[in-house]
Every structure is written in C-alpha cells, then in structure tokens.
XYZ file of C-alpha atoms in Angstrom:
620
model
C 35.549 49.226 12.995
C 37.396 52.551 13.344
C 38.895 53.599 16.642
C 38.257 57.263 17.589
C 41.185 59.429 18.673
C 41.050 61.310 21.971
C 40.386 64.611 20.228
C 37.492 63.256 18.182
C 33.909 64.207 19.009
C 30.729 62.271 18.318
C 29.840 62.375 14.637
C 27.417 60.741 12.239
C 28.517 57.550 10.410
C 27.962 57.355 6.627
C 26.564 54.420 4.663
C 29.949 52.692 4.508
C 30.259 52.625 8.278
C 32.965 55.316 8.406
C 32.753 58.265 10.781
C 31.924 61.580 8.959
C 32.993 64.896 10.502
C 31.750 67.073 7.640
C 28.560 68.091 9.374
C 30.406 68.827 12.619
C 33.086 70.928 10.873
C 30.443 72.804 8.952
C 28.677 73.661 12.198
C 31.932 74.950 13.700
C 32.685 77.138 10.677
C 29.156 78.464 10.679
C 29.417 79.294 14.365
C 32.857 80.849 13.746
C 31.709 83.071 10.873
C 28.509 84.186 12.612
C 30.004 84.842 16.061
C 28.703 88.153 17.450
C 30.862 88.263 20.579
C 34.513 87.841 21.465
C 33.766 84.744 23.551
C 31.846 83.028 20.773
C 34.511 83.862 18.195
C 37.369 82.554 20.348
C 35.487 79.397 21.399
C 34.751 78.377 17.803
C 38.261 79.403 16.733
C 39.825 77.246 19.465
C 37.654 74.260 18.501
C 38.673 74.556 14.815
C 42.333 74.926 15.862
C 42.114 71.752 17.973
C 40.521 69.883 15.030
C 43.635 70.667 12.949
C 46.146 69.528 15.566
C 46.764 65.808 15.810
C 47.273 64.593 19.356
C 45.870 67.625 21.196
C 44.115 66.732 24.438
C 43.254 70.179 25.841
C 43.582 73.838 24.915
C 42.836 77.209 26.481
C 42.798 80.820 25.159
C 43.214 83.948 27.348
C 42.264 87.503 26.305
C 42.652 90.774 28.242
C 43.411 94.479 28.004
C 46.588 95.282 26.038
C 49.714 94.790 28.177
C 47.919 95.549 31.454
C 45.445 92.666 31.560
C 44.072 90.951 33.537
C 44.186 88.041 31.118
C 41.296 85.631 31.786
C 40.323 82.391 29.978
C 37.608 83.084 27.396
C 37.600 79.650 25.748
C 38.705 76.113 26.502
C 38.691 72.836 24.625
C 37.085 70.502 25.298
C 34.429 72.826 26.725
C 33.490 70.514 29.582
C 37.119 69.803 30.585
C 38.914 71.607 33.392
C 42.093 73.568 32.722
C 45.113 71.809 34.185
C 47.426 73.804 36.468
C 50.433 72.812 34.354
C 48.789 74.221 31.210
C 47.941 77.489 33.005
C 51.504 77.706 34.349
C 52.866 77.378 30.791
C 50.433 80.077 29.668
C 51.544 82.425 32.445
C 55.194 81.956 31.480
C 54.410 82.740 27.857
C 52.600 85.906 28.915
C 55.462 86.961 31.160
C 58.227 86.316 28.614
C 56.175 87.367 25.552
C 57.478 84.403 23.565
C 56.431 80.786 22.844
C 56.975 78.344 25.698
C 57.554 74.578 25.298
C 57.250 72.362 28.370
C 57.962 68.637 28.149
C 55.824 66.208 30.145
C 55.810 62.430 30.593
C 53.041 62.050 28.022
C 53.960 64.799 25.534
C 54.320 68.602 25.402
C 52.607 71.743 26.625
C 53.003 74.587 24.135
C 51.949 78.211 24.771
C 51.996 81.123 22.292
C 51.330 84.779 23.249
C 49.123 87.047 21.118
C 51.269 90.060 20.122
C 49.956 92.840 17.919
C 51.838 96.105 17.254
C 54.155 95.288 20.142
C 51.317 94.929 22.636
C 50.319 91.767 24.502
C 46.626 90.821 24.179
C 46.601 87.240 25.521
C 47.834 83.728 24.769
C 46.786 80.261 23.606
C 48.103 77.002 25.103
C 47.671 73.362 24.048
C 48.584 70.009 25.590
C 49.930 67.483 23.045
C 50.261 63.688 23.446
C 52.405 61.393 21.418
C 54.724 62.263 18.568
C 52.153 62.698 15.787
C 53.207 66.369 15.375
C 56.503 67.929 16.268
C 56.542 71.026 18.528
C 57.681 73.148 15.571
C 54.662 72.074 13.527
C 52.362 72.848 16.441
C 53.880 76.332 16.873
C 53.434 77.003 13.160
C 49.773 75.992 13.349
C 49.329 78.196 16.410
C 50.936 81.158 14.638
C 48.700 80.696 11.604
C 45.695 80.437 13.861
C 46.728 83.522 15.827
C 46.152 85.523 12.651
C 42.395 85.085 13.191
C 42.763 86.495 16.693
C 44.529 89.534 15.232
C 41.618 89.922 12.793
C 39.242 89.792 15.746
C 41.226 92.349 17.710
C 41.605 94.744 14.787
C 37.906 94.435 13.969
C 37.074 95.141 17.600
C 39.455 98.129 17.581
C 37.846 99.430 14.419
C 34.389 99.172 15.922
C 35.592 100.849 19.123
C 37.192 103.635 17.102
C 34.003 104.133 15.090
C 31.964 104.321 18.288
C 34.501 106.749 19.748
C 34.306 108.927 16.640
C 30.532 108.938 16.790
C 30.553 109.879 20.494
C 33.140 112.559 19.913
C 31.189 114.042 17.017
C 27.989 114.163 19.070
C 29.834 115.643 22.050
C 31.434 118.337 19.873
C 28.057 119.086 18.308
C 26.600 119.491 21.796
C 29.569 121.692 22.767
C 28.964 123.904 19.721
C 25.311 124.244 20.726
C 26.338 125.419 24.187
C 29.053 127.758 22.916
C 26.579 129.501 20.625
C 24.787 130.868 23.687
C 26.246 133.923 25.404
C 24.489 133.584 28.753
C 24.450 130.728 31.237
C 20.677 130.198 31.327
C 20.437 130.067 27.546
C 23.344 127.616 27.350
C 21.832 125.346 30.035
C 18.417 125.326 28.318
C 20.025 124.562 24.960
C 21.982 121.672 26.477
C 19.025 119.871 28.112
C 16.743 120.513 25.134
C 19.257 119.103 22.662
C 19.944 116.069 24.890
C 16.239 115.378 25.250
C 15.713 115.627 21.488
C 18.697 113.550 20.368
C 18.356 110.820 23.024
C 14.528 110.819 23.114
C 14.376 111.507 26.826
C 11.656 113.288 28.763
C 12.771 115.175 30.707
C 16.502 116.003 30.952
C 17.523 117.994 34.050
C 20.676 119.943 34.791
C 21.655 120.618 38.376
C 24.588 122.397 39.984
C 26.015 121.823 43.424
C 25.469 124.558 45.992
C 26.679 124.137 49.572
C 26.961 120.371 49.102
C 23.491 119.841 47.599
C 22.312 119.796 44.011
C 20.054 122.561 42.781
C 18.076 122.008 39.583
C 18.723 124.984 37.318
C 16.881 123.906 34.156
C 14.629 121.132 32.867
C 13.759 120.292 29.285
C 10.074 120.565 28.309
C 9.683 122.931 31.258
C 6.236 124.078 30.098
C 4.741 120.735 31.077
C 6.081 120.810 34.607
C 3.796 123.434 36.072
C 1.748 120.987 38.168
C 4.581 118.550 38.863
C 7.133 120.678 40.682
C 7.058 118.329 43.662
C 9.198 115.923 41.626
C 12.065 118.407 41.725
C 12.901 117.078 45.145
C 13.282 113.549 43.748
C 15.411 114.811 40.870
C 17.685 116.657 43.310
C 17.974 113.492 45.387
C 18.997 111.492 42.307
C 21.596 114.092 41.419
C 22.964 114.082 44.978
C 23.117 110.282 44.874
C 25.324 110.347 41.745
C 27.442 113.266 43.016
C 28.050 111.633 46.411
C 29.238 108.415 44.770
C 31.175 110.353 42.110
C 29.984 107.817 39.564
C 27.390 107.301 36.860
C 24.167 105.863 38.314
C 21.715 103.959 36.099
C 18.420 102.477 37.230
C 17.485 99.765 36.638
C 21.116 98.621 36.464
C 21.975 96.273 33.573
C 23.466 92.821 34.230
C 27.136 92.992 35.219
C 26.892 96.662 36.195
C 29.091 97.759 39.095
C 27.255 98.171 42.355
C 25.753 101.614 42.946
C 23.340 102.962 45.537
C 20.130 103.605 43.544
C 17.501 104.355 46.199
C 16.789 107.898 44.983
C 16.701 106.761 41.347
C 14.335 103.958 42.213
C 12.058 106.446 43.966
C 12.194 108.766 40.952
C 11.206 105.888 38.622
C 8.335 104.982 40.890
C 6.928 108.481 41.375
C 7.463 109.714 37.829
C 6.534 106.429 36.202
C 9.638 106.427 34.062
C 11.171 103.172 32.894
C 14.830 104.134 33.432
C 16.802 107.019 34.957
C 20.422 107.947 34.277
C 22.448 110.445 36.346
C 25.939 111.544 35.260
C 28.107 113.779 37.497
C 29.712 116.874 35.991
C 33.291 117.649 36.985
C 35.262 120.898 36.842
C 38.864 121.263 37.962
C 38.713 117.913 39.758
C 35.522 118.693 41.741
C 31.922 117.581 41.238
C 29.990 120.738 40.299
C 26.671 119.241 39.246
C 24.901 116.413 37.450
C 22.744 115.569 34.450
C 19.654 113.438 35.096
C 17.911 111.819 32.119
C 14.574 109.994 32.293
C 13.372 107.719 29.549
C 10.226 105.738 28.884
C 10.140 102.454 27.029
C 11.631 99.030 27.489
C 14.899 99.792 25.645
C 16.176 102.131 28.381
C 19.758 103.372 28.271
C 22.243 101.054 26.598
C 25.977 101.092 27.288
C 26.682 103.247 24.226
C 24.213 105.923 25.378
C 25.649 105.943 28.903
C 29.171 106.474 27.531
C 27.893 109.213 25.214
C 26.216 111.138 28.038
C 29.360 110.747 30.162
C 31.503 112.184 27.348
C 29.055 115.071 26.833
C 29.120 115.868 30.559
C 32.916 115.811 30.529
C 33.189 118.123 27.511
C 30.280 120.492 28.105
C 30.343 120.672 31.896
C 33.372 123.010 32.222
C 31.910 125.367 29.589
C 28.619 125.532 31.471
C 30.477 126.259 34.714
C 32.536 129.022 33.084
C 29.394 130.684 31.714
C 27.774 130.480 35.149
C 30.794 132.098 36.752
C 30.910 134.845 34.128
C 27.252 135.717 34.641
C 27.701 136.514 38.321
C 27.973 140.086 39.557
C 31.416 141.503 40.139
C 31.264 141.587 43.936
C 30.465 137.856 44.047
C 33.451 137.097 41.816
C 35.722 139.140 44.033
C 34.565 137.398 47.214
C 34.919 133.990 45.571
C 38.474 134.713 44.482
C 39.350 135.903 47.968
C 37.668 132.882 49.528
C 39.463 130.452 47.244
C 42.805 132.021 48.042
C 42.087 131.850 51.768
C 41.078 128.179 51.476
C 44.250 127.363 49.598
C 46.285 129.289 52.095
C 44.742 127.652 55.163
C 44.087 124.228 53.647
C 46.273 121.138 53.972
C 47.997 121.463 50.569
C 49.621 124.240 48.483
C 52.844 124.293 50.485
C 54.486 126.581 47.924
C 51.699 129.143 48.293
C 52.019 129.076 52.087
C 55.785 129.483 51.886
C 55.452 132.374 49.442
C 52.865 134.029 51.690
C 55.136 133.739 54.730
C 58.038 135.195 52.778
C 55.854 138.034 51.515
C 54.542 138.738 55.013
C 58.093 138.745 56.342
C 59.170 141.190 53.654
C 56.195 143.452 54.385
C 56.975 143.416 58.088
C 60.647 144.105 57.420
C 60.005 147.028 55.109
C 57.358 148.397 57.464
C 59.764 148.458 60.409
C 63.303 148.609 58.966
C 65.015 151.965 59.520
C 67.948 153.222 57.468
C 69.922 156.418 57.054
C 68.548 158.531 54.248
C 71.340 160.065 52.177
C 71.421 162.361 49.175
C 73.896 161.243 46.541
C 75.530 163.762 44.225
C 78.618 164.077 42.014
C 81.399 166.020 43.730
C 84.756 167.563 42.952
C 87.712 168.252 45.230
C 89.112 171.808 45.199
C 91.567 173.769 47.313
C 90.305 175.988 50.100
C 92.485 178.901 48.848
C 93.187 179.060 45.151
C 95.583 181.767 43.883
C 95.757 182.811 40.257
C 99.179 183.766 38.880
C 98.847 186.318 36.018
C 101.188 188.052 33.564
C 102.585 191.250 35.206
C 102.862 193.104 31.881
C 102.611 192.581 28.169
C 105.385 190.412 26.858
C 106.530 187.106 25.445
C 106.896 183.747 27.187
C 110.551 182.802 27.280
C 110.585 179.672 29.444
C 108.252 177.321 31.382
C 109.375 175.454 34.525
C 106.279 173.621 35.866
C 102.974 172.246 34.629
C 99.591 171.503 36.172
C 99.827 168.989 38.997
C 103.331 169.966 40.068
C 104.029 170.562 43.757
C 105.851 173.906 44.198
C 107.364 175.833 47.079
C 107.074 179.533 47.868
C 109.287 181.640 45.555
C 109.937 178.814 43.115
C 110.166 180.006 39.512
C 107.184 178.852 37.501
C 107.955 180.535 34.174
C 109.978 183.383 32.650
C 109.019 186.200 30.303
C 111.353 187.535 27.616
C 113.377 190.486 29.103
C 115.393 191.485 26.011
C 113.382 194.635 25.365
C 113.589 195.587 29.025
C 117.357 195.091 29.005
C 117.726 197.374 25.987
C 115.485 199.906 27.628
C 117.603 199.692 30.769
C 120.794 200.241 28.700
C 119.250 203.214 26.972
C 118.221 204.774 30.238
C 121.676 204.182 31.786
C 123.319 205.791 28.773
C 120.920 208.711 28.889
C 121.611 209.181 32.599
C 125.353 209.303 31.906
C 124.793 212.012 29.349
C 122.639 213.996 31.727
C 125.206 213.564 34.486
C 127.909 215.077 32.236
C 125.650 217.968 31.299
C 124.912 218.542 34.977
C 128.633 218.731 35.809
C 129.228 221.199 32.950
C 126.353 223.430 34.132
C 127.781 223.516 37.626
C 131.204 224.397 36.278
C 129.722 227.269 34.256
C 127.793 228.492 37.281
C 124.526 227.962 35.439
C 122.418 227.245 38.486
C 119.059 227.128 36.765
C 120.315 224.834 34.013
C 121.861 222.508 36.643
C 118.534 222.244 38.527
C 116.721 221.237 35.341
C 119.291 218.610 34.467
C 119.227 217.277 38.053
C 115.489 216.891 37.781
C 115.882 214.936 34.503
C 118.468 212.676 36.151
C 116.052 211.827 38.968
C 113.374 211.052 36.405
C 115.737 208.734 34.528
C 116.619 207.010 37.837
C 112.955 206.341 38.439
C 112.590 204.874 34.967
C 115.667 202.716 35.513
C 114.205 201.454 38.821
C 110.921 200.664 37.083
C 112.676 198.750 34.314
C 114.737 196.838 36.864
C 111.556 195.930 38.720
C 110.004 194.743 35.481
C 113.087 192.693 34.712
C 112.830 191.101 38.149
C 109.175 190.344 37.537
C 109.886 188.481 34.307
C 110.439 185.492 36.608
C 106.951 184.193 37.575
C 107.295 182.757 41.099
C 104.982 180.711 43.331
C 103.288 182.899 45.974
C 103.181 180.012 48.519
C 103.696 176.296 48.888
C 101.057 174.369 46.998
C 99.984 172.411 43.964
C 99.637 173.825 40.474
C 95.960 173.282 39.734
C 96.037 174.515 36.139
C 98.459 176.032 33.681
C 100.567 174.553 30.919
C 102.819 176.976 28.972
C 104.879 174.308 27.238
C 102.979 174.885 24.014
C 103.118 178.713 24.265
C 106.873 179.417 24.305
C 107.417 182.672 22.396
C 103.733 183.541 22.420
C 102.543 186.942 23.585
C 100.699 187.426 26.840
C 98.628 190.369 27.914
C 98.894 192.002 31.249
C 96.572 190.254 33.715
C 96.280 187.101 31.608
C 96.028 183.925 33.732
C 99.109 181.729 33.631
C 98.720 179.349 36.599
C 96.363 178.453 39.443
C 97.916 177.273 42.688
C 96.150 175.742 45.686
C 97.628 174.941 49.095
C 98.311 171.203 49.660
C 96.619 170.968 53.059
C 93.367 172.870 52.661
C 90.496 171.260 50.687
C 86.853 171.912 49.998
C 84.236 169.729 48.328
C 81.951 171.113 45.627
C 78.745 169.050 45.319
C 76.411 169.138 42.308
C 73.088 168.498 44.087
C 70.104 167.737 41.863
C 67.277 170.216 42.246
C 64.946 167.381 43.333
C 67.146 166.771 46.382
C 68.076 170.360 47.185
C 65.278 170.765 49.742
C 66.860 168.015 51.858
C 70.277 169.740 52.066
C 71.066 172.211 54.871
C 74.302 173.734 56.242
C 75.844 171.707 59.041
C 74.985 168.296 57.604
C 77.798 165.800 57.208
C 78.589 163.137 54.699
C 81.214 161.000 53.039
C 83.092 161.472 49.785
C 84.831 158.763 47.800
C 86.899 159.899 44.829
C 87.372 157.783 41.740
C 91.116 157.389 42.204
C 90.763 156.351 45.889
C 87.448 154.475 46.122
C 88.411 152.748 49.382
C 89.181 156.014 51.200
C 86.115 157.615 52.886
C 86.534 161.389 53.297
C 84.308 163.161 55.796
C 82.937 166.596 54.935
C 80.528 169.174 56.349
C 78.067 171.305 54.386
C 78.902 175.025 54.626
C 77.050 176.912 51.938
C 74.340 176.416 49.274
C 74.685 178.670 46.272
C 71.424 180.053 44.822
C 72.591 179.709 41.236
C 71.773 176.582 39.214
C 73.632 175.017 36.348
C 72.695 172.505 33.666
C 74.808 169.717 32.278
C 74.027 166.344 30.702
C 70.286 166.876 31.049
C 70.534 167.606 34.776
C 69.632 170.786 36.605
C 71.768 171.073 39.745
C 72.905 173.544 42.367
C 76.433 173.989 43.702
C 76.872 173.153 47.374
C 80.192 173.894 49.135
C 81.477 171.711 51.953
C 84.679 171.654 53.961
C 86.781 168.513 54.068
C 87.431 167.503 57.664
C 90.249 165.067 56.893
C 93.390 165.356 54.836
C 95.367 162.806 52.885
C 98.659 163.384 51.055
C 97.354 161.478 48.065
C 94.587 163.981 47.393
C 94.923 166.306 44.432
C 92.779 169.204 43.235
C 89.996 168.502 40.719
C 89.603 164.884 41.810
C 86.012 163.763 41.184
C 83.850 161.236 42.982
C 80.494 160.597 44.633
C 79.323 162.344 47.795
C 76.603 161.017 50.110
C 75.164 163.549 52.511
C 73.411 162.106 55.564
C 69.954 163.639 56.109
C 68.080 161.654 58.797
C 66.714 158.215 59.754
C 63.734 156.996 57.696
C 61.860 153.812 56.825
C 63.691 151.734 54.262
C 60.525 151.431 52.184
C 60.083 155.224 52.157
C 63.688 155.706 51.038
C 63.381 153.221 48.175
C 60.028 154.549 46.940
C 60.836 158.258 47.341
C 61.617 158.891 43.616
C 58.446 157.082 42.559
C 56.303 158.954 45.085
C 57.720 162.321 44.003
C 57.098 161.471 40.357
C 53.520 160.433 41.160
C 52.889 163.685 43.016
C 54.100 165.763 40.088
C 52.129 163.698 37.609
C 48.978 164.010 39.698
C 49.516 167.752 40.003
C 50.030 168.046 36.251
C 46.790 166.279 35.366
C 44.688 167.431 38.293
C 41.794 169.624 37.069
C-alpha cells in the first residue's frame, strides 16, 4: 500500500493499485485555463502551485489595488482550511517590506512572496512548509515562477480595463461632439437625450437641471409620445432629486454588492411607468450638482456595470458643456445679476479669504481717496535771475585791448572789467595838443601886431581845440570798462575777442546785484488758468536740491513761447529769501501752491482735462 502525503487529495487508483493524479491535475488545468474571474484564476493557480511544492501544508494568495490596497485573501489551499495567524503575519510583513519573507517554525518554514509589477505592489502569496523535502530557496524559486502567471492575469485585466476605458472614452467624445454641434441649449439637450436613448436602447432618457434646490426636467427623448403621460414628470423629478441629494449614481433595482442608496423615488418610477430598471446619474459643474440624467429601460438585462460607468463618464464630459450653453442662452440682464450675486455670495460666504481681504483694501483705498485732502500745486521749470540786470556796452567804436573778468565773477563798483585800445585816441590827443600850441603862438603874434580881429579868430580856434582835447581825454578815460555797481557778471566773455572790433552800443557784459533775485517760471498753458499774482511757492535749484526757496508770484506775461514741444507762458516771481550760494541763471523746479483739493482730483486732473478736450473734439 502507498501512504498519502499531507498535501495529497483523494484520487482514483489504477489497475495496479497505485494512486493516479492525472485526472485531478487535468481538472485543475482545465479550471485554470477556463477561469472567467480573478478569484477562479487565483484559486486554480494556487492549487496547481501547491501540487508542485513538496511538503506544503497550507497556502494563501492576497490581491488588491496597486500599492493602496486593501489586500484581501482571494484564494486559499486547502480550500476548507482556515488561514493561520502566523501565515497571515508573514504575508503582512512581505507586503510591508516588498520582499520575500522567511519565518522558521518548529515544524518547518513559512515563506511569503509579494507580487510586484512595474514597481507597484498588487498582493502576495504565502505557503507553510513542513519537513526538509524542499529548501527555502527552491520554494522561493517555484513561487517566483508561479508569480509570472499572476502577472499575466494582472496585465490581461489591465488590458481589458484599458479597452473598456477606450470604448467609454470614444463613446463619451462622440456624445460630446453631438452636443457641440448644436449652437443653442435646447437643441444640444435634445440631441443628448435622443442619442443616449438610441445608443443605449432606453425609453425614455430625461435631462433635468437644478433650480432653487429642485430638479426641473428640461427635455425628454421621444417627447411626442408623452402627451398623455405628463403626470410622470413629477416622478422623474423625484428620481433626479434623489440622485442629486445623495450626490451619487442611483440604480434600481440595485445589483448584488451595490453600495447602499436610497431608491424610494426610483422604485416608485419603476412601478408607475412599468419600467424594468431606472438609472439616475448626477451632473456636476465646478464642484456643484447642476442636474441629473435619468434613463429608463425595459427588459430583464437592465443596466450592467459597464453601461453605468459609460453614462457616468458621459455626464461628466457633457454636463459642463450643457451648462455653458444654458448660461450663454440667457438674456444679458440675467447674466449680469448672476455675476453680481455670485460675487456677493463669495464675498459674504465662509471662504474666499483673499477676496474679502482685497475688498477691504479696495474699500479702504476708495474711502481714503474720497476723503484725503492735499495741497494742489502747479509744477513748472524755473530760472533764477537778478532783480536788476545792467548791460555794459562799448562806449565807442574800437578794439578790445584787454579783458579782466568773465561771466560768474563777483565784481565791485568801479572795478575794471575790460579795456579798449586807446592808441588812436592818444595820437589824436597829441595832434590836438600840437595844433593848440601852434594856434597859441599865432594868437600871441596877432596880439603883438595889434591884429585884434585875427586874434579873436585864433582864440576861438584854440577854444575849439580845447574842447576836442577834453573829448579825447574823456574817450581815453572810457576805454576802461568799469562795473557800475557791486554784483555778479551774468554774461560776457571777451577772452576770445582780444583785438577784435566792437561797435558803439555793442553788449560786452551783463551784471546783476548779488542780493536781489527774481524767479522766472515757464508755466504750461494747461496750468496757466490756475496761476494768479500773490500766490506763493517753493523753488529748488538743481545745484542746491536740499534748499527750499520761497517765492511770490508778481506778474504773468501775456506772451507765450515754445520749446521742446511745450507751449508755456513766462511768470515772474520775487524771491523772498536770499542765500550767498545762489547765482544768476540757476535752473530748477518751482511748485506754486494753488489751494486744498481732494487727492483723487489732483491725481486724475490731467486725465479729466484730456477727456474733456477729447469729448469736445468729437462731440457733434
């Protein structure tokens, strides 16, 4: 007689009295090759694996979602045996460490191997071995070879899932194209329910949208046959509300293993409409439930899991497009009120902290600009000039002999500024003196000869020559150009004109007093209306930007000038303060104080003036 091992199962004995396992193995392989579910495949696979391991007493296989799990036992061997806690503990360690685990026991070993595919964990298989018939390394090798069949199962299941996903996606995109072809909301909704009813063989398909918390049926497929059955609309709305309130797909009658759903309204719809099954799928837009699709179907087949997933995908893809078309079809005033209402809800609701903060900041800025007062000033380029400015000119025609000062020099009254060539005057003076001596001798001779008349004539000529001599002497004295008063030479540089001729009255120098200043402002014509005599302001020159100089407007000239694309008027002002560092012709920026105005009005004044002119230009 032959003694059976612990892992043997009942088998038929052949004619020689030996136990034959051929029929049993053939049944396992047949069951393995024809398995139509994951559980059946793994159960037969685990039984075949145990048949090839000598000394195995128990085995278990766990399968779950990749990496996340949960990993639950889908097969055990022997089928009627319970899973030992030690074997499950070894399996858990293998899952946690993602590597084979070997645990020694008093009777043998417990070996666990995780199922890894493409770096993801899908489950594990564990066996309990007795005796030393097979080493742990041999067992691990058998488990690894056997795990290849599990990978085949998983990849086949992934392929089927991908094919189903492709088919659902293609149908959903086809449905989306049907909806997008329609320009208006009603046409798009009718096309959607009609196409769903045709492709899924449903009668009818209803589309409802949420309004004030309740569903409103907007379109029904095969609407022509509903003339006498409008009372069922109430039941359809109730079914839609039931799915929307639970925010989940509701199917009646629910299939085995289906998650619990409240189906009272769907049950009533099946009863009153005499349909065999009803499916309601919520439609979401921007995270909110905006409506639902309700499908009714006759026949015993009902809605399978694939159809439910397809309708859910279609609702996910097409729903937002339907909602956008509905929103676009509304009148403008409704859109405006909705936008305002949504903004108010976000502003007053519990979230959107950033929006609330921005609104508070904006309100604070509006309040500030509506109440803030500032001094309105007119800014203009300005130049510093002397109050009295004397021009020194050439006293007569002549030549420049010498130059003593240049522009910017500080001079005192009577100081020589330049000299004219006096050589011709000196010769003229010598000639006149010589001529006078001759006339004086002739005068004495006439007196000696008692020629009274001749003496009177000569005396008259002598006086004339004296006058000419005095004139020449005066001209010689005036060849020295002297400063008329203490001041600063504003302009004049004769260093490059030594020996050049000058005409009588030609300007040589300009001199201004050092303690009397005036400010010349170039006020833009757009700001001229704001300027009036008596206003005050501050001037800061480029060379002394930290020194504020107070001035007072005295006169506005009526003549304009243009420079650098600007049209401006000259405004004269008197400087109320003096500083020894000031020099004529210094330039800077002047700000004339006008009055107190709103800060917002001051900042927007140029824009408002431009808008007024533009409006006037285009006004009919």
